[in-house]
PDB file of C-alpha atoms in Angstrom:
ATOM      1  CA  MET A 785     124.569  -9.452 219.990  1.00  0.00           C
ATOM      2  CA  LEU A 786     127.832 -11.358 220.245  1.00  0.00           C
ATOM      3  CA  LEU A 787     131.255  -9.777 219.841  1.00  0.00           C
ATOM      4  CA  CYS A 788     133.839 -12.332 218.693  1.00  0.00           C
ATOM      5  CA  ILE A 789     137.488 -11.433 219.281  1.00  0.00           C
ATOM      6  CA  ASP A 790     140.345 -13.415 217.742  1.00  0.00           C
ATOM      7  CA  CYS A 791     143.741 -12.227 218.950  1.00  0.00           C
ATOM      8  CA  GLY A 792     146.659 -13.616 216.962  1.00  0.00           C
ATOM      9  CA  ASN A 793     150.364 -12.930 217.144  1.00  0.00           C
ATOM     10  CA  THR A 794     150.157 -10.278 214.422  1.00  0.00           C
ATOM     11  CA  ASN A 795     146.562  -9.034 214.231  1.00  0.00           C
ATOM     12  CA  THR A 796     143.473  -8.902 216.433  1.00  0.00           C
ATOM     13  CA  VAL A 797     140.088  -9.236 214.732  1.00  0.00           C
ATOM     14  CA  PHE A 798     136.700  -8.167 216.112  1.00  0.00           C
ATOM     15  CA  SER A 799     133.465  -9.378 214.471  1.00  0.00           C
ATOM     16  CA  ILE A 800     129.892  -8.568 215.484  1.00  0.00           C
ATOM     17  CA  TRP A 801     127.474 -11.514 215.166  1.00  0.00           C
ATOM     18  CA  ASP A 802     123.726 -10.818 215.218  1.00  0.00           C
ATOM     19  CA  GLY A 803     122.706 -14.481 215.401  1.00  0.00           C
ATOM     20  CA  THR A 804     122.482 -15.021 211.653  1.00  0.00           C
ATOM     21  CA  ARG A 805     125.385 -13.114 210.103  1.00  0.00           C
ATOM     22  CA  PHE A 806     128.452 -11.014 210.835  1.00  0.00           C
ATOM     23  CA  LEU A 807     127.571  -7.334 210.642  1.00  0.00           C
ATOM     24  CA  CYS A 808     131.174  -6.201 210.327  1.00  0.00           C
ATOM     25  CA  THR A 809     134.749  -7.317 210.861  1.00  0.00           C
ATOM     26  CA  LEU A 810     137.365  -4.942 212.290  1.00  0.00           C
ATOM     27  CA  ARG A 811     141.112  -5.541 212.366  1.00  0.00           C
ATOM     28  CA  THR A 812     143.941  -3.987 214.372  1.00  0.00           C
ATOM     29  CA  SER A 813     147.531  -4.893 215.166  1.00  0.00           C
ATOM     30  CA  THR A 814     148.094  -7.001 218.275  1.00  0.00           C
ATOM     31  CA  HIS A 815     149.784  -5.030 221.041  1.00  0.00           C
ATOM     32  CA  HIS A 816     149.917  -6.332 224.590  1.00  0.00           C
ATOM     33  CA  ALA A 817     150.056  -2.852 226.143  1.00  0.00           C
ATOM     34  CA  ARG A 818     146.831  -1.612 224.513  1.00  0.00           C
ATOM     35  CA  THR A 819     144.410  -0.646 227.287  1.00  0.00           C
ATOM     36  CA  ALA A 820     140.689  -1.356 227.526  1.00  0.00           C
ATOM     37  CA  ASP A 821     139.982   2.334 226.878  1.00  0.00           C
ATOM     38  CA  ALA A 822     142.159   2.285 223.763  1.00  0.00           C
ATOM     39  CA  TYR A 823     140.339  -0.783 222.463  1.00  0.00           C
ATOM     40  CA  PHE A 824     136.987   0.924 222.967  1.00  0.00           C
ATOM     41  CA  THR A 825     138.060   4.177 221.334  1.00  0.00           C
ATOM     42  CA  TRP A 826     139.216   2.277 218.248  1.00  0.00           C
ATOM     43  CA  TYR A 827     136.204  -0.059 218.251  1.00  0.00           C
ATOM     44  CA  SER A 828     133.514   2.587 218.772  1.00  0.00           C
ATOM     45  CA  THR A 829     135.013   4.888 216.136  1.00  0.00           C
ATOM     46  CA  LEU A 830     134.900   2.191 213.441  1.00  0.00           C
ATOM     47  CA  VAL A 831     131.459   0.903 214.412  1.00  0.00           C
ATOM     48  CA  SER A 832     130.148   4.465 214.203  1.00  0.00           C
ATOM     49  CA  HIS A 833     131.882   4.958 210.852  1.00  0.00           C
ATOM     50  CA  TYR A 834     130.112   1.889 209.421  1.00  0.00           C
ATOM     51  CA  GLY A 835     126.784   3.074 210.852  1.00  0.00           C
ATOM     52  CA  ILE A 836     126.218  -0.087 212.888  1.00  0.00           C
ATOM     53  CA  ASP A 837     123.876   0.063 215.882  1.00  0.00           C
ATOM     54  CA  ALA A 838     124.978  -3.000 217.807  1.00  0.00           C
ATOM     55  CA  LYS A 839     124.083  -3.610 221.436  1.00  0.00           C
ATOM     56  CA  ILE A 840     126.688  -6.133 222.555  1.00  0.00           C
ATOM     57  CA  THR A 841     125.410  -8.543 225.202  1.00  0.00           C
ATOM     58  CA  ASP A 842     128.077 -11.263 225.010  1.00  0.00           C
ATOM     59  CA  VAL A 843     131.797 -11.455 224.221  1.00  0.00           C
ATOM     60  CA  ILE A 844     133.964 -14.468 223.395  1.00  0.00           C
ATOM     61  CA  ILE A 845     137.747 -14.313 223.054  1.00  0.00           C
ATOM     62  CA  SER A 846     140.343 -16.554 221.471  1.00  0.00           C
ATOM     63  CA  SER A 847     143.900 -15.388 222.064  1.00  0.00           C
ATOM     64  CA  THR A 848     147.275 -16.889 221.257  1.00  0.00           C
ATOM     65  CA  VAL A 849     148.854 -13.967 223.148  1.00  0.00           C
ATOM     66  CA  PRO A 850     148.073 -14.460 226.856  1.00  0.00           C
ATOM     67  CA  ARG A 851     149.217 -10.951 227.862  1.00  0.00           C
ATOM     68  CA  VAL A 852     146.363  -9.237 225.991  1.00  0.00           C
ATOM     69  CA  VAL A 853     143.553 -11.219 227.603  1.00  0.00           C
ATOM     70  CA  PHE A 854     143.408  -9.153 230.805  1.00  0.00           C
ATOM     71  CA  ASN A 855     142.764  -5.865 228.978  1.00  0.00           C
ATOM     72  CA  LEU A 856     140.217  -7.533 226.696  1.00  0.00           C
ATOM     73  CA  ARG A 857     138.403  -8.845 229.776  1.00  0.00           C
ATOM     74  CA  VAL A 858     138.351  -5.328 231.220  1.00  0.00           C
ATOM     75  CA  PHE A 859     137.149  -3.991 227.852  1.00  0.00           C
ATOM     76  CA  ALA A 860     134.184  -6.414 227.838  1.00  0.00           C
ATOM     77  CA  ASP A 861     133.288  -5.783 231.469  1.00  0.00           C
ATOM     78  CA  ARG A 862     133.663  -2.000 231.449  1.00  0.00           C
ATOM     79  CA  PHE A 863     131.958  -1.181 228.186  1.00  0.00           C
ATOM     80  CA  PHE A 864     129.470  -4.034 227.669  1.00  0.00           C
ATOM     81  CA  GLY A 865     128.838  -5.150 231.229  1.00  0.00           C
ATOM     82  CA  CYS A 866     129.570  -8.810 230.572  1.00  0.00           C
ATOM     83  CA  ARG A 867     132.104 -11.423 231.557  1.00  0.00           C
ATOM     84  CA  PRO A 868     133.650 -12.771 228.346  1.00  0.00           C
ATOM     85  CA  LEU A 869     134.131 -16.420 227.543  1.00  0.00           C
ATOM     86  CA  VAL A 870     137.807 -17.143 226.922  1.00  0.00           C
ATOM     87  CA  VAL A 871     138.582 -20.215 224.837  1.00  0.00           C
ATOM     88  CA  GLY A 872     141.026 -22.476 226.626  1.00  0.00           C
ATOM     89  CA  LYS A 873     139.913 -21.463 230.115  1.00  0.00           C
ATOM     90  CA  PRO A 874     138.102 -24.033 232.309  1.00  0.00           C
ATOM     91  CA  GLU A 875     134.829 -22.092 232.253  1.00  0.00           C
ATOM     92  CA  CYS A 876     134.672 -22.256 228.440  1.00  0.00           C
ATOM     93  CA  ALA A 877     133.505 -25.738 227.441  1.00  0.00           C
ATOM     94  CA  LEU A 878     134.237 -27.206 224.010  1.00  0.00           C
ATOM     95  CA  PRO A 879     131.673 -29.222 222.024  1.00  0.00           C
ATOM     96  CA  ILE A 880     134.236 -32.042 221.774  1.00  0.00           C
ATOM     97  CA  PRO A 881     137.377 -31.990 223.968  1.00  0.00           C
ATOM     98  CA  PRO A 882     140.722 -32.417 222.165  1.00  0.00           C
ATOM     99  CA  ARG A 883     142.462 -35.771 222.263  1.00  0.00           C
ATOM    100  CA  VAL A 884     146.172 -35.038 222.641  1.00  0.00           C
ATOM    101  CA  ASP A 885     149.020 -36.032 224.973  1.00  0.00           C
ATOM    102  CA  ALA A 886     148.321 -35.465 228.662  1.00  0.00           C
ATOM    103  CA  GLY A 887     149.524 -32.050 229.800  1.00  0.00           C
ATOM    104  CA  THR A 888     149.504 -30.580 226.295  1.00  0.00           C
ATOM    105  CA  THR A 889     148.002 -27.121 225.867  1.00  0.00           C
ATOM    106  CA  VAL A 890     146.412 -26.675 222.457  1.00  0.00           C
ATOM    107  CA  GLY A 891     146.344 -23.164 221.007  1.00  0.00           C
ATOM    108  CA  PRO A 892     142.878 -21.588 221.306  1.00  0.00           C
ATOM    109  CA  ASP A 893     142.889 -20.656 217.626  1.00  0.00           C
ATOM    110  CA  ARG A 894     143.330 -24.312 216.678  1.00  0.00           C
ATOM    111  CA  LEU A 895     140.459 -25.422 218.925  1.00  0.00           C
ATOM    112  CA  VAL A 896     138.245 -22.716 217.443  1.00  0.00           C
ATOM    113  CA  ASN A 897     139.138 -23.663 213.868  1.00  0.00           C
ATOM    114  CA  ALA A 898     138.363 -27.305 214.620  1.00  0.00           C
ATOM    115  CA  ALA A 899     134.942 -26.398 216.042  1.00  0.00           C
ATOM    116  CA  GLY A 900     134.090 -24.146 213.109  1.00  0.00           C
ATOM    117  CA  ALA A 901     135.263 -26.580 210.455  1.00  0.00           C
ATOM    118  CA  PHE A 902     133.436 -29.536 212.005  1.00  0.00           C
ATOM    119  CA  ASP A 903     130.207 -27.533 212.240  1.00  0.00           C
ATOM    120  CA  ARG A 904     130.332 -26.734 208.532  1.00  0.00           C
ATOM    121  CA  HIS A 905     131.937 -29.834 207.036  1.00  0.00           C
ATOM    122  CA  GLY A 906     131.705 -32.705 209.492  1.00  0.00           C
ATOM    123  CA  GLY A 907     134.782 -34.651 210.539  1.00  0.00           C
ATOM    124  CA  ASP A 908     137.910 -36.159 208.973  1.00  0.00           C
ATOM    125  CA  LEU A 909     139.413 -32.791 208.084  1.00  0.00           C
ATOM    126  CA  ILE A 910     142.738 -31.039 207.716  1.00  0.00           C
ATOM    127  CA  VAL A 911     142.425 -27.327 208.501  1.00  0.00           C
ATOM    128  CA  VAL A 912     145.328 -25.272 207.122  1.00  0.00           C
ATOM    129  CA  ASP A 913     145.586 -21.819 208.683  1.00  0.00           C
ATOM    130  CA  PHE A 914     147.957 -19.309 207.052  1.00  0.00           C
ATOM    131  CA  GLY A 915     148.754 -17.029 209.980  1.00  0.00           C
ATOM    132  CA  THR A 916     151.976 -15.940 211.647  1.00  0.00           C
ATOM    133  CA  ALA A 917     152.597 -19.681 211.721  1.00  0.00           C
ATOM    134  CA  THR A 918     151.166 -22.050 209.126  1.00  0.00           C
ATOM    135  CA  THR A 919     149.245 -24.658 211.104  1.00  0.00           C
ATOM    136  CA  PHE A 920     147.676 -27.940 210.078  1.00  0.00           C
ATOM    137  CA  ASP A 921     144.896 -29.157 212.381  1.00  0.00           C
ATOM    138  CA  VAL A 922     143.456 -32.662 212.178  1.00  0.00           C
ATOM    139  CA  VAL A 923     139.774 -32.958 213.061  1.00  0.00           C
ATOM    140  CA  ALA A 924     138.497 -36.460 213.751  1.00  0.00           C
ATOM    141  CA  ALA A 925     135.196 -37.956 212.624  1.00  0.00           C
ATOM    142  CA  ASP A 926     133.478 -36.854 215.857  1.00  0.00           C
ATOM    143  CA  GLY A 927     134.837 -33.280 215.699  1.00  0.00           C
ATOM    144  CA  ALA A 928     137.708 -33.632 218.177  1.00  0.00           C
ATOM    145  CA  TYR A 929     141.009 -31.920 217.560  1.00  0.00           C
ATOM    146  CA  VAL A 930     143.485 -34.814 217.539  1.00  0.00           C
ATOM    147  CA  GLY A 931     146.786 -33.168 216.611  1.00  0.00           C
ATOM    148  CA  GLY A 932     148.510 -31.379 213.802  1.00  0.00           C
ATOM    149  CA  VAL A 933     151.595 -29.677 212.460  1.00  0.00           C
ATOM    150  CA  ILE A 934     153.140 -26.231 212.984  1.00  0.00           C
ATOM    151  CA  ALA A 935     155.407 -24.636 210.361  1.00  0.00           C
ATOM    152  CA  PRO A 936     156.803 -21.097 210.027  1.00  0.00           C
ATOM    153  CA  GLY A 937     154.348 -18.716 208.389  1.00  0.00           C
ATOM    154  CA  VAL A 938     154.877 -17.298 204.905  1.00  0.00           C
ATOM    155  CA  ASN A 939     155.552 -13.719 206.013  1.00  0.00           C
ATOM    156  CA  LEU A 940     157.704 -14.927 208.900  1.00  0.00           C
ATOM    157  CA  SER A 941     159.863 -16.861 206.438  1.00  0.00           C
ATOM    158  CA  LEU A 942     160.178 -13.834 204.175  1.00  0.00           C
ATOM    159  CA  GLU A 943     161.184 -11.643 207.111  1.00  0.00           C
ATOM    160  CA  ALA A 944     163.741 -14.188 208.339  1.00  0.00           C
ATOM    161  CA  LEU A 945     165.242 -14.448 204.855  1.00  0.00           C
ATOM    162  CA  HIS A 946     165.539 -10.673 204.587  1.00  0.00           C
ATOM    163  CA  MET A 947     167.060 -10.305 208.050  1.00  0.00           C
ATOM    164  CA  GLY A 948     169.430 -13.250 207.749  1.00  0.00           C
ATOM    165  CA  ALA A 949     170.808 -12.444 204.294  1.00  0.00           C
ATOM    166  CA  ALA A 950     171.982  -8.852 204.032  1.00  0.00           C
ATOM    167  CA  ALA A 951     172.021  -8.775 200.238  1.00  0.00           C
ATOM    168  CA  LEU A 952     168.425 -10.009 199.829  1.00  0.00           C
ATOM    169  CA  PRO A 953     165.577  -7.476 199.711  1.00  0.00           C
ATOM    170  CA  HIS A 954     162.224  -7.745 201.428  1.00  0.00           C
ATOM    171  CA  VAL A 955     159.586  -8.695 198.831  1.00  0.00           C
ATOM    172  CA  ASP A 956     155.815  -9.086 198.784  1.00  0.00           C
ATOM    173  CA  ILE A 957     154.496 -12.615 198.369  1.00  0.00           C
ATOM    174  CA  SER A 958     152.784 -13.350 195.063  1.00  0.00           C
ATOM    175  CA  MET A 959     152.613 -16.114 192.501  1.00  0.00           C
ATOM    176  CA  PRO A 960     155.525 -15.616 190.065  1.00  0.00           C
ATOM    177  CA  ASP A 961     154.962 -15.889 186.327  1.00  0.00           C
ATOM    178  CA  LYS A 962     157.522 -18.685 186.126  1.00  0.00           C
ATOM    179  CA  VAL A 963     159.385 -20.969 188.500  1.00  0.00           C
ATOM    180  CA  ILE A 964     162.878 -20.028 187.313  1.00  0.00           C
ATOM    181  CA  GLY A 965     163.451 -16.444 188.391  1.00  0.00           C
ATOM    182  CA  THR A 966     165.647 -14.175 186.271  1.00  0.00           C
ATOM    183  CA  ASN A 967     166.130 -11.532 188.966  1.00  0.00           C
ATOM    184  CA  THR A 968     166.454 -11.602 192.746  1.00  0.00           C
ATOM    185  CA  VAL A 969     162.861 -10.636 193.512  1.00  0.00           C
ATOM    186  CA  GLN A 970     161.472 -13.337 191.197  1.00  0.00           C
ATOM    187  CA  CYS A 971     163.807 -15.918 192.711  1.00  0.00           C
ATOM    188  CA  ILE A 972     162.610 -15.137 196.239  1.00  0.00           C
ATOM    189  CA  GLN A 973     158.948 -15.062 195.233  1.00  0.00           C
ATOM    190  CA  SER A 974     159.298 -18.395 193.468  1.00  0.00           C
ATOM    191  CA  GLY A 975     161.085 -19.981 196.397  1.00  0.00           C
ATOM    192  CA  ILE A 976     158.491 -18.809 198.912  1.00  0.00           C
ATOM    193  CA  PHE A 977     155.369 -19.432 196.817  1.00  0.00           C
ATOM    194  CA  TRP A 978     156.287 -22.805 195.315  1.00  0.00           C
ATOM    195  CA  GLY A 979     158.107 -23.792 198.472  1.00  0.00           C
ATOM    196  CA  TYR A 980     154.905 -23.380 200.477  1.00  0.00           C
ATOM    197  CA  VAL A 981     152.867 -25.157 197.820  1.00  0.00           C
ATOM    198  CA  GLY A 982     155.219 -28.100 198.197  1.00  0.00           C
ATOM    199  CA  LEU A 983     155.113 -27.848 201.993  1.00  0.00           C
ATOM    200  CA  VAL A 984     151.305 -27.872 202.102  1.00  0.00           C
ATOM    201  CA  GLN A 985     150.969 -30.674 199.572  1.00  0.00           C
ATOM    202  CA  GLY A 986     153.647 -32.774 201.231  1.00  0.00           C
ATOM    203  CA  ILE A 987     152.331 -32.406 204.771  1.00  0.00           C
ATOM    204  CA  CYS A 988     148.706 -32.988 203.765  1.00  0.00           C
ATOM    205  CA  ASP A 989     149.691 -36.124 201.819  1.00  0.00           C
ATOM    206  CA  ARG A 990     151.597 -37.481 204.812  1.00  0.00           C
ATOM    207  CA  VAL A 991     148.754 -36.662 207.210  1.00  0.00           C
ATOM    208  CA  ARG A 992     146.255 -38.493 204.994  1.00  0.00           C
ATOM    209  CA  ALA A 993     148.548 -41.507 204.694  1.00  0.00           C
ATOM    210  CA  GLU A 994     149.028 -41.668 208.469  1.00  0.00           C
ATOM    211  CA  TYR A 995     145.368 -40.991 209.243  1.00  0.00           C
ATOM    212  CA  GLY A 996     144.245 -43.769 206.930  1.00  0.00           C
ATOM    213  CA  ARG A 997     140.907 -42.297 205.862  1.00  0.00           C
ATOM    214  CA  PRO A 998     139.727 -39.840 203.185  1.00  0.00           C
ATOM    215  CA  MET A 999     140.007 -36.267 204.422  1.00  0.00           C
ATOM    216  CA  LYS A1000     138.836 -32.864 203.224  1.00  0.00           C
ATOM    217  CA  THR A1001     141.281 -29.965 203.351  1.00  0.00           C
ATOM    218  CA  ILE A1002     139.963 -26.584 204.502  1.00  0.00           C
ATOM    219  CA  ALA A1003     142.065 -23.415 204.181  1.00  0.00           C
ATOM    220  CA  THR A1004     141.762 -20.216 206.187  1.00  0.00           C
ATOM    221  CA  GLY A1005     143.940 -17.268 207.173  1.00  0.00           C
ATOM    222  CA  GLY A1006     145.225 -14.186 205.432  1.00  0.00           C
ATOM    223  CA  LEU A1007     147.286 -15.727 202.627  1.00  0.00           C
ATOM    224  CA  ALA A1008     145.111 -18.765 202.003  1.00  0.00           C
ATOM    225  CA  ALA A1009     143.205 -16.953 199.255  1.00  0.00           C
ATOM    226  CA  LEU A1010     146.432 -16.389 197.287  1.00  0.00           C
ATOM    227  CA  PHE A1011     147.233 -20.090 197.235  1.00  0.00           C
ATOM    228  CA  GLN A1012     143.625 -21.182 196.711  1.00  0.00           C
ATOM    229  CA  SER A1013     143.155 -18.918 193.688  1.00  0.00           C
ATOM    230  CA  ASN A1014     146.295 -20.122 191.916  1.00  0.00           C
ATOM    231  CA  VAL A1015     146.877 -23.726 192.902  1.00  0.00           C
ATOM    232  CA  ASP A1016     144.497 -26.621 193.502  1.00  0.00           C
ATOM    233  CA  LEU A1017     145.520 -27.318 197.101  1.00  0.00           C
ATOM    234  CA  PHE A1018     142.281 -27.256 199.091  1.00  0.00           C
ATOM    235  CA  ASP A1019     138.721 -28.478 198.905  1.00  0.00           C
ATOM    236  CA  THR A1020     137.500 -25.075 200.080  1.00  0.00           C
ATOM    237  CA  PHE A1021     138.662 -21.739 201.463  1.00  0.00           C
ATOM    238  CA  GLU A1022     136.857 -19.909 204.276  1.00  0.00           C
ATOM    239  CA  ASP A1023     138.046 -16.514 205.448  1.00  0.00           C
ATOM    240  CA  ASP A1024     135.650 -16.426 208.421  1.00  0.00           C
ATOM    241  CA  LEU A1025     136.302 -19.925 209.774  1.00  0.00           C
ATOM    242  CA  THR A1026     137.801 -18.786 213.085  1.00  0.00           C
ATOM    243  CA  MET A1027     134.978 -16.332 213.748  1.00  0.00           C
ATOM    244  CA  HIS A1028     132.416 -18.986 212.888  1.00  0.00           C
ATOM    245  CA  GLY A1029     134.114 -21.340 215.333  1.00  0.00           C
ATOM    246  CA  LEU A1030     133.783 -18.722 218.073  1.00  0.00           C
ATOM    247  CA  THR A1031     130.022 -18.508 217.474  1.00  0.00           C
ATOM    248  CA  VAL A1032     129.790 -22.314 217.626  1.00  0.00           C
ATOM    249  CA  ILE A1033     131.623 -22.466 220.958  1.00  0.00           C
ATOM    250  CA  HIS A1034     129.598 -19.585 222.389  1.00  0.00           C
ATOM    251  CA  ASP A1035     126.345 -21.217 221.332  1.00  0.00           C
ATOM    252  CA  TYR A1036     127.424 -24.517 222.898  1.00  0.00           C
ATOM    253  CA  ASN A1037     128.208 -22.830 226.210  1.00  0.00           C
ATOM    254  CA  THR A1038     124.979 -20.861 226.155  1.00  0.00           C
ATOM    255  CA  THR A1039     122.927 -23.956 225.370  1.00  0.00           C
ATOM    256  CA  GLN A1040     124.692 -26.034 228.014  1.00  0.00           C
ATOM    257  CA  GLY A1041     124.204 -23.310 230.578  1.00  0.00           C
TER     258      GLY A1041
END
């Protein structure tokens, strides 16, 4: 079985893939000092709790936090006896290499999202990922990542607003009942929610105009469901897009090997 690990700036997600479906998805906070033993203690406890008998034979890692990769490599080697594939490293081939400026390093999560989205939907896509940052990834007709946009994430913006303005409270993001708030919390919620609706719509419109071809918009990431359920922004929402992309890249490397 394949263990897919997606390490983001805020959370790290582990999913077990049996070749046809994900048996479970486990989530923990990202912490660069977490040791291989600590990962295994947490992982084995939850797998046992869910009653999953999974013999892991392969591991693939996507990490936007370089400092955690070493301990995840040790985790895979020590407890599963395998050398993990790490997206973005030379030994991990991509189905279609990105086409960006020479010398540019593309985030592994963006390469993985491009691979997963292309496998499911074909090319000419905008993938919007609501993570610590809100990213827009453009996937060409042949599946190559060809560029995108990076904006501050929703929760990051809320935190910055709270920290930068002493009189403003920290609030949870939700769709307000009305645009014009009549108290401070409603005003902040309206500004964040409708502000990001406008940001997504505006950027996607400009990307389509510049790209010059019809494009589908795919949403993923923690807060994508909130926007998808309330506003008609995307053609589809997929909460497992990154994990699916990891299986696609692993399968490509296995087949090529």
